Amino acid sequence: MAAILGRVVAGILLFVTVGCSASTSRVVTVNGHELHLVCGGQGPTVIFEAGIGGDHSLWPIAERIRDHAYACVYDRPGNGDSPIASDRPATARGDVADLHALLEVAHIPIPAVVVGHSYGGLIAWMEAVEHPADVAGLILVEASHPQDLVRLEAVMTDDQRRTFEQGLANAKVAFTASLKQAAAENGSLPDVPLTVIAATHSMTPWCAKGLPCAQMDAIHLELQADYASLRPDGRLVQAATGHAVQDEDPDLVVREILRLVASLPRP
């Protein structure tokens, strides 16, 4: 508890004293393996979680918020400049443990706003449930939902289901196992701001493979709305884009990040 309080105080001091700073890159040893981390800026901490196979380079919008926040991006094991972690399976549970440890070992001031895209959104949500003291707010951008596979595969034929699962088999993480881990969570979100950004055409690429993408998009939006409902004041924002909202409409994502950061209590 003392360590957590110390890092919370560090976060307050950072917000008060740090001027606009250049980004710094470093390697941090976390849970026995190395993670590449880039941080810079001023203000409350915002840390970004990329989707499956993604790395820090997928968050160029981090540069746009560094006048308003201390923004951190990093590479999970086996992505970008972080080597594969041979000491653990690549699942959401392990990635959440790494994020929690990274915040502590790298002395990143908490609580932090966690911005997660796709699978990274699942990690962000689990981090908030398992380690509420780490999190000041959540922005879930097209976040994977624990019920994704169950709900989506329910509208597919057997052949379509096989096609869908083959498409997921190339992922760098055990995605199905990760969704099961998330579904087993029995905690609740802390009392922090929550914004969910949902794409209206997330499933369009599956149309070319003969899958029922219109039905899948409808289910996807229902599940994103379910995320938003986890907080009484949860905010649901629809983006007229595909899955990579931060690439197709970066202004929207930046605007929502800055909106949430501006809503945080000031010291």
mmCIF file with all atom_site columns, C-alpha atoms in Angstrom, residues 119-212:
data_model
loop_
_atom_site.group_PDB
_atom_site.id
_atom_site.type_symbol
_atom_site.label_atom_id
_atom_site.label_alt_id
_atom_site.label_comp_id
_atom_site.label_asym_id
_atom_site.label_entity_id
_atom_site.label_seq_id
_atom_site.pdbx_PDB_ins_code
_atom_site.Cartn_x
_atom_site.Cartn_y
_atom_site.Cartn_z
_atom_site.occupancy
_atom_site.B_iso_or_equiv
_atom_site.pdbx_formal_charge
_atom_site.auth_seq_id
_atom_site.auth_comp_id
_atom_site.auth_asym_id
_atom_site.auth_atom_id
_atom_site.pdbx_PDB_model_num
ATOM 1  C CA . TYR A 1 119 ? -6.943  -7.138  -27.771 1.00 0.00 ? 119 TYR A CA 1
ATOM 2  C CA . GLY A 1 120 ? -5.186  -4.252  -26.020 1.00 0.00 ? 120 GLY A CA 1
ATOM 3  C CA . GLY A 1 121 ? -8.613  -3.044  -24.906 1.00 0.00 ? 121 GLY A CA 1
ATOM 4  C CA . LEU A 1 122 ? -9.233  -6.421  -23.290 1.00 0.00 ? 122 LEU A CA 1
ATOM 5  C CA . ILE A 1 123 ? -5.952  -6.033  -21.399 1.00 0.00 ? 123 ILE A CA 1
ATOM 6  C CA . ALA A 1 124 ? -6.907  -2.503  -20.347 1.00 0.00 ? 124 ALA A CA 1
ATOM 7  C CA . TRP A 1 125 ? -10.264 -3.679  -19.001 1.00 0.00 ? 125 TRP A CA 1
ATOM 8  C CA . MET A 1 126 ? -8.709  -6.613  -17.112 1.00 0.00 ? 126 MET A CA 1
ATOM 9  C CA . GLU A 1 127 ? -6.018  -4.318  -15.685 1.00 0.00 ? 127 GLU A CA 1
ATOM 10 C CA . ALA A 1 128 ? -8.708  -2.011  -14.296 1.00 0.00 ? 128 ALA A CA 1
ATOM 11 C CA . VAL A 1 129 ? -10.618 -4.912  -12.750 1.00 0.00 ? 129 VAL A CA 1
ATOM 12 C CA . GLU A 1 130 ? -7.573  -6.647  -11.257 1.00 0.00 ? 130 GLU A CA 1
ATOM 13 C CA . HIS A 1 131 ? -5.530  -3.568  -10.292 1.00 0.00 ? 131 HIS A CA 1
ATOM 14 C CA . PRO A 1 132 ? -7.963  -0.677  -9.790  1.00 0.00 ? 132 PRO A CA 1
ATOM 15 C CA . ALA A 1 133 ? -5.360  1.505   -8.057  1.00 0.00 ? 133 ALA A CA 1
ATOM 16 C CA . ASP A 1 134 ? -3.394  1.579   -11.327 1.00 0.00 ? 134 ASP A CA 1
ATOM 17 C CA . VAL A 1 135 ? -6.181  3.119   -13.383 1.00 0.00 ? 135 VAL A CA 1
ATOM 18 C CA . ALA A 1 136 ? -7.521  6.692   -13.520 1.00 0.00 ? 136 ALA A CA 1
ATOM 19 C CA . GLY A 1 137 ? -9.669  6.133   -16.601 1.00 0.00 ? 137 GLY A CA 1
ATOM 20 C CA . LEU A 1 138 ? -10.274 3.781   -19.510 1.00 0.00 ? 138 LEU A CA 1
ATOM 21 C CA . ILE A 1 139 ? -10.601 4.354   -23.231 1.00 0.00 ? 139 ILE A CA 1
ATOM 22 C CA . LEU A 1 140 ? -11.527 1.131   -25.013 1.00 0.00 ? 140 LEU A CA 1
ATOM 23 C CA . VAL A 1 141 ? -11.062 1.439   -28.769 1.00 0.00 ? 141 VAL A CA 1
ATOM 24 C CA . GLU A 1 142 ? -12.736 -1.479  -30.516 1.00 0.00 ? 142 GLU A CA 1
ATOM 25 C CA . ALA A 1 143 ? -11.896 -3.622  -27.495 1.00 0.00 ? 143 ALA A CA 1
ATOM 26 C CA . SER A 1 144 ? -12.139 -7.389  -27.742 1.00 0.00 ? 144 SER A CA 1
ATOM 27 C CA . HIS A 1 145 ? -15.030 -8.590  -25.582 1.00 0.00 ? 145 HIS A CA 1
ATOM 28 C CA . PRO A 1 146 ? -15.047 -11.799 -23.505 1.00 0.00 ? 146 PRO A CA 1
ATOM 29 C CA . GLN A 1 147 ? -18.158 -12.942 -25.402 1.00 0.00 ? 147 GLN A CA 1
ATOM 30 C CA . ASP A 1 148 ? -16.803 -12.142 -28.885 1.00 0.00 ? 148 ASP A CA 1
ATOM 31 C CA . LEU A 1 149 ? -16.317 -15.693 -30.118 1.00 0.00 ? 149 LEU A CA 1
ATOM 32 C CA . VAL A 1 150 ? -19.439 -17.130 -28.500 1.00 0.00 ? 150 VAL A CA 1
ATOM 33 C CA . ARG A 1 151 ? -21.710 -14.435 -29.905 1.00 0.00 ? 151 ARG A CA 1
ATOM 34 C CA . LEU A 1 152 ? -20.129 -14.104 -33.341 1.00 0.00 ? 152 LEU A CA 1
ATOM 35 C CA . GLU A 1 153 ? -19.832 -17.818 -34.058 1.00 0.00 ? 153 GLU A CA 1
ATOM 36 C CA . ALA A 1 154 ? -23.495 -18.305 -33.147 1.00 0.00 ? 154 ALA A CA 1
ATOM 37 C CA . VAL A 1 155 ? -24.513 -16.688 -36.467 1.00 0.00 ? 155 VAL A CA 1
ATOM 38 C CA . MET A 1 156 ? -22.073 -18.707 -38.600 1.00 0.00 ? 156 MET A CA 1
ATOM 39 C CA . THR A 1 157 ? -22.370 -21.980 -40.439 1.00 0.00 ? 157 THR A CA 1
ATOM 40 C CA . ASP A 1 158 ? -19.825 -24.694 -39.660 1.00 0.00 ? 158 ASP A CA 1
ATOM 41 C CA . ASP A 1 159 ? -17.768 -23.745 -42.736 1.00 0.00 ? 159 ASP A CA 1
ATOM 42 C CA . GLN A 1 160 ? -17.865 -20.057 -41.820 1.00 0.00 ? 160 GLN A CA 1
ATOM 43 C CA . ARG A 1 161 ? -16.828 -20.882 -38.281 1.00 0.00 ? 161 ARG A CA 1
ATOM 44 C CA . ARG A 1 162 ? -13.807 -22.823 -39.529 1.00 0.00 ? 162 ARG A CA 1
ATOM 45 C CA . THR A 1 163 ? -12.805 -19.909 -41.768 1.00 0.00 ? 163 THR A CA 1
ATOM 46 C CA . PHE A 1 164 ? -13.153 -17.508 -38.865 1.00 0.00 ? 164 PHE A CA 1
ATOM 47 C CA . GLU A 1 165 ? -11.096 -19.650 -36.498 1.00 0.00 ? 165 GLU A CA 1
ATOM 48 C CA . GLN A 1 166 ? -8.373  -20.154 -39.111 1.00 0.00 ? 166 GLN A CA 1
ATOM 49 C CA . GLY A 1 167 ? -8.102  -16.382 -39.363 1.00 0.00 ? 167 GLY A CA 1
ATOM 50 C CA . LEU A 1 168 ? -7.537  -16.179 -35.609 1.00 0.00 ? 168 LEU A CA 1
ATOM 51 C CA . ALA A 1 169 ? -5.067  -19.063 -35.498 1.00 0.00 ? 169 ALA A CA 1
ATOM 52 C CA . ASN A 1 170 ? -2.206  -16.894 -36.768 1.00 0.00 ? 170 ASN A CA 1
ATOM 53 C CA . ALA A 1 171 ? -2.432  -14.511 -33.813 1.00 0.00 ? 171 ALA A CA 1
ATOM 54 C CA . LYS A 1 172 ? 0.664   -14.059 -31.660 1.00 0.00 ? 172 LYS A CA 1
ATOM 55 C CA . VAL A 1 173 ? -1.365  -14.726 -28.521 1.00 0.00 ? 173 VAL A CA 1
ATOM 56 C CA . ALA A 1 174 ? -3.663  -17.520 -27.435 1.00 0.00 ? 174 ALA A CA 1
ATOM 57 C CA . PHE A 1 175 ? -6.754  -15.459 -28.214 1.00 0.00 ? 175 PHE A CA 1
ATOM 58 C CA . THR A 1 176 ? -9.426  -18.015 -27.319 1.00 0.00 ? 176 THR A CA 1
ATOM 59 C CA . ALA A 1 177 ? -7.715  -18.778 -24.012 1.00 0.00 ? 177 ALA A CA 1
ATOM 60 C CA . SER A 1 178 ? -7.422  -15.046 -23.331 1.00 0.00 ? 178 SER A CA 1
ATOM 61 C CA . LEU A 1 179 ? -11.149 -14.502 -23.868 1.00 0.00 ? 179 LEU A CA 1
ATOM 62 C CA . LYS A 1 180 ? -11.879 -17.357 -21.460 1.00 0.00 ? 180 LYS A CA 1
ATOM 63 C CA . GLN A 1 181 ? -9.584  -15.752 -18.887 1.00 0.00 ? 181 GLN A CA 1
ATOM 64 C CA . ALA A 1 182 ? -11.433 -12.465 -19.304 1.00 0.00 ? 182 ALA A CA 1
ATOM 65 C CA . ALA A 1 183 ? -14.820 -14.179 -19.014 1.00 0.00 ? 183 ALA A CA 1
ATOM 66 C CA . ALA A 1 184 ? -13.703 -15.648 -15.680 1.00 0.00 ? 184 ALA A CA 1
ATOM 67 C CA . GLU A 1 185 ? -13.104 -12.197 -14.169 1.00 0.00 ? 185 GLU A CA 1
ATOM 68 C CA . ASN A 1 186 ? -15.478 -11.680 -11.252 1.00 0.00 ? 186 ASN A CA 1
ATOM 69 C CA . GLY A 1 187 ? -14.476 -8.172  -10.253 1.00 0.00 ? 187 GLY A CA 1
ATOM 70 C CA . SER A 1 188 ? -15.975 -4.875  -11.338 1.00 0.00 ? 188 SER A CA 1
ATOM 71 C CA . LEU A 1 189 ? -14.579 -1.693  -12.815 1.00 0.00 ? 189 LEU A CA 1
ATOM 72 C CA . PRO A 1 190 ? -13.427 0.980   -10.388 1.00 0.00 ? 190 PRO A CA 1
ATOM 73 C CA . ASP A 1 191 ? -15.216 4.322   -10.244 1.00 0.00 ? 191 ASP A CA 1
ATOM 74 C CA . VAL A 1 192 ? -13.279 5.924   -13.093 1.00 0.00 ? 192 VAL A CA 1
ATOM 75 C CA . PRO A 1 193 ? -14.280 7.569   -16.392 1.00 0.00 ? 193 PRO A CA 1
ATOM 76 C CA . LEU A 1 194 ? -14.947 5.074   -19.185 1.00 0.00 ? 194 LEU A CA 1
ATOM 77 C CA . THR A 1 195 ? -15.122 5.806   -22.905 1.00 0.00 ? 195 THR A CA 1
ATOM 78 C CA . VAL A 1 196 ? -15.837 3.093   -25.471 1.00 0.00 ? 196 VAL A CA 1
ATOM 79 C CA . ILE A 1 197 ? -15.116 3.828   -29.132 1.00 0.00 ? 197 ILE A CA 1
ATOM 80 C CA . ALA A 1 198 ? -16.884 1.398   -31.477 1.00 0.00 ? 198 ALA A CA 1
ATOM 81 C CA . ALA A 1 199 ? -16.455 1.152   -35.253 1.00 0.00 ? 199 ALA A CA 1
ATOM 82 C CA . THR A 1 200 ? -19.599 0.705   -37.316 1.00 0.00 ? 200 THR A CA 1
ATOM 83 C CA . HIS A 1 201 ? -17.737 -1.339  -39.973 1.00 0.00 ? 201 HIS A CA 1
ATOM 84 C CA . SER A 1 202 ? -15.419 -3.392  -37.804 1.00 0.00 ? 202 SER A CA 1
ATOM 85 C CA . MET A 1 203 ? -16.241 -6.717  -39.461 1.00 0.00 ? 203 MET A CA 1
ATOM 86 C CA . THR A 1 204 ? -16.194 -5.591  -43.108 1.00 0.00 ? 204 THR A CA 1
ATOM 87 C CA . PRO A 1 205 ? -12.980 -7.503  -44.006 1.00 0.00 ? 205 PRO A CA 1
ATOM 88 C CA . TRP A 1 206 ? -14.774 -10.776 -43.251 1.00 0.00 ? 206 TRP A CA 1
ATOM 89 C CA . CYS A 1 207 ? -17.286 -10.094 -46.051 1.00 0.00 ? 207 CYS A CA 1
ATOM 90 C CA . ALA A 1 208 ? -14.685 -11.098 -48.630 1.00 0.00 ? 208 ALA A CA 1
ATOM 91 C CA . LYS A 1 209 ? -14.339 -14.466 -46.913 1.00 0.00 ? 209 LYS A CA 1
ATOM 92 C CA . GLY A 1 210 ? -18.060 -15.164 -47.137 1.00 0.00 ? 210 GLY A CA 1
ATOM 93 C CA . LEU A 1 211 ? -18.906 -14.514 -43.498 1.00 0.00 ? 211 LEU A CA 1
ATOM 94 C CA . PRO A 1 212 ? -22.112 -12.740 -42.370 1.00 0.00 ? 212 PRO A CA 1
#
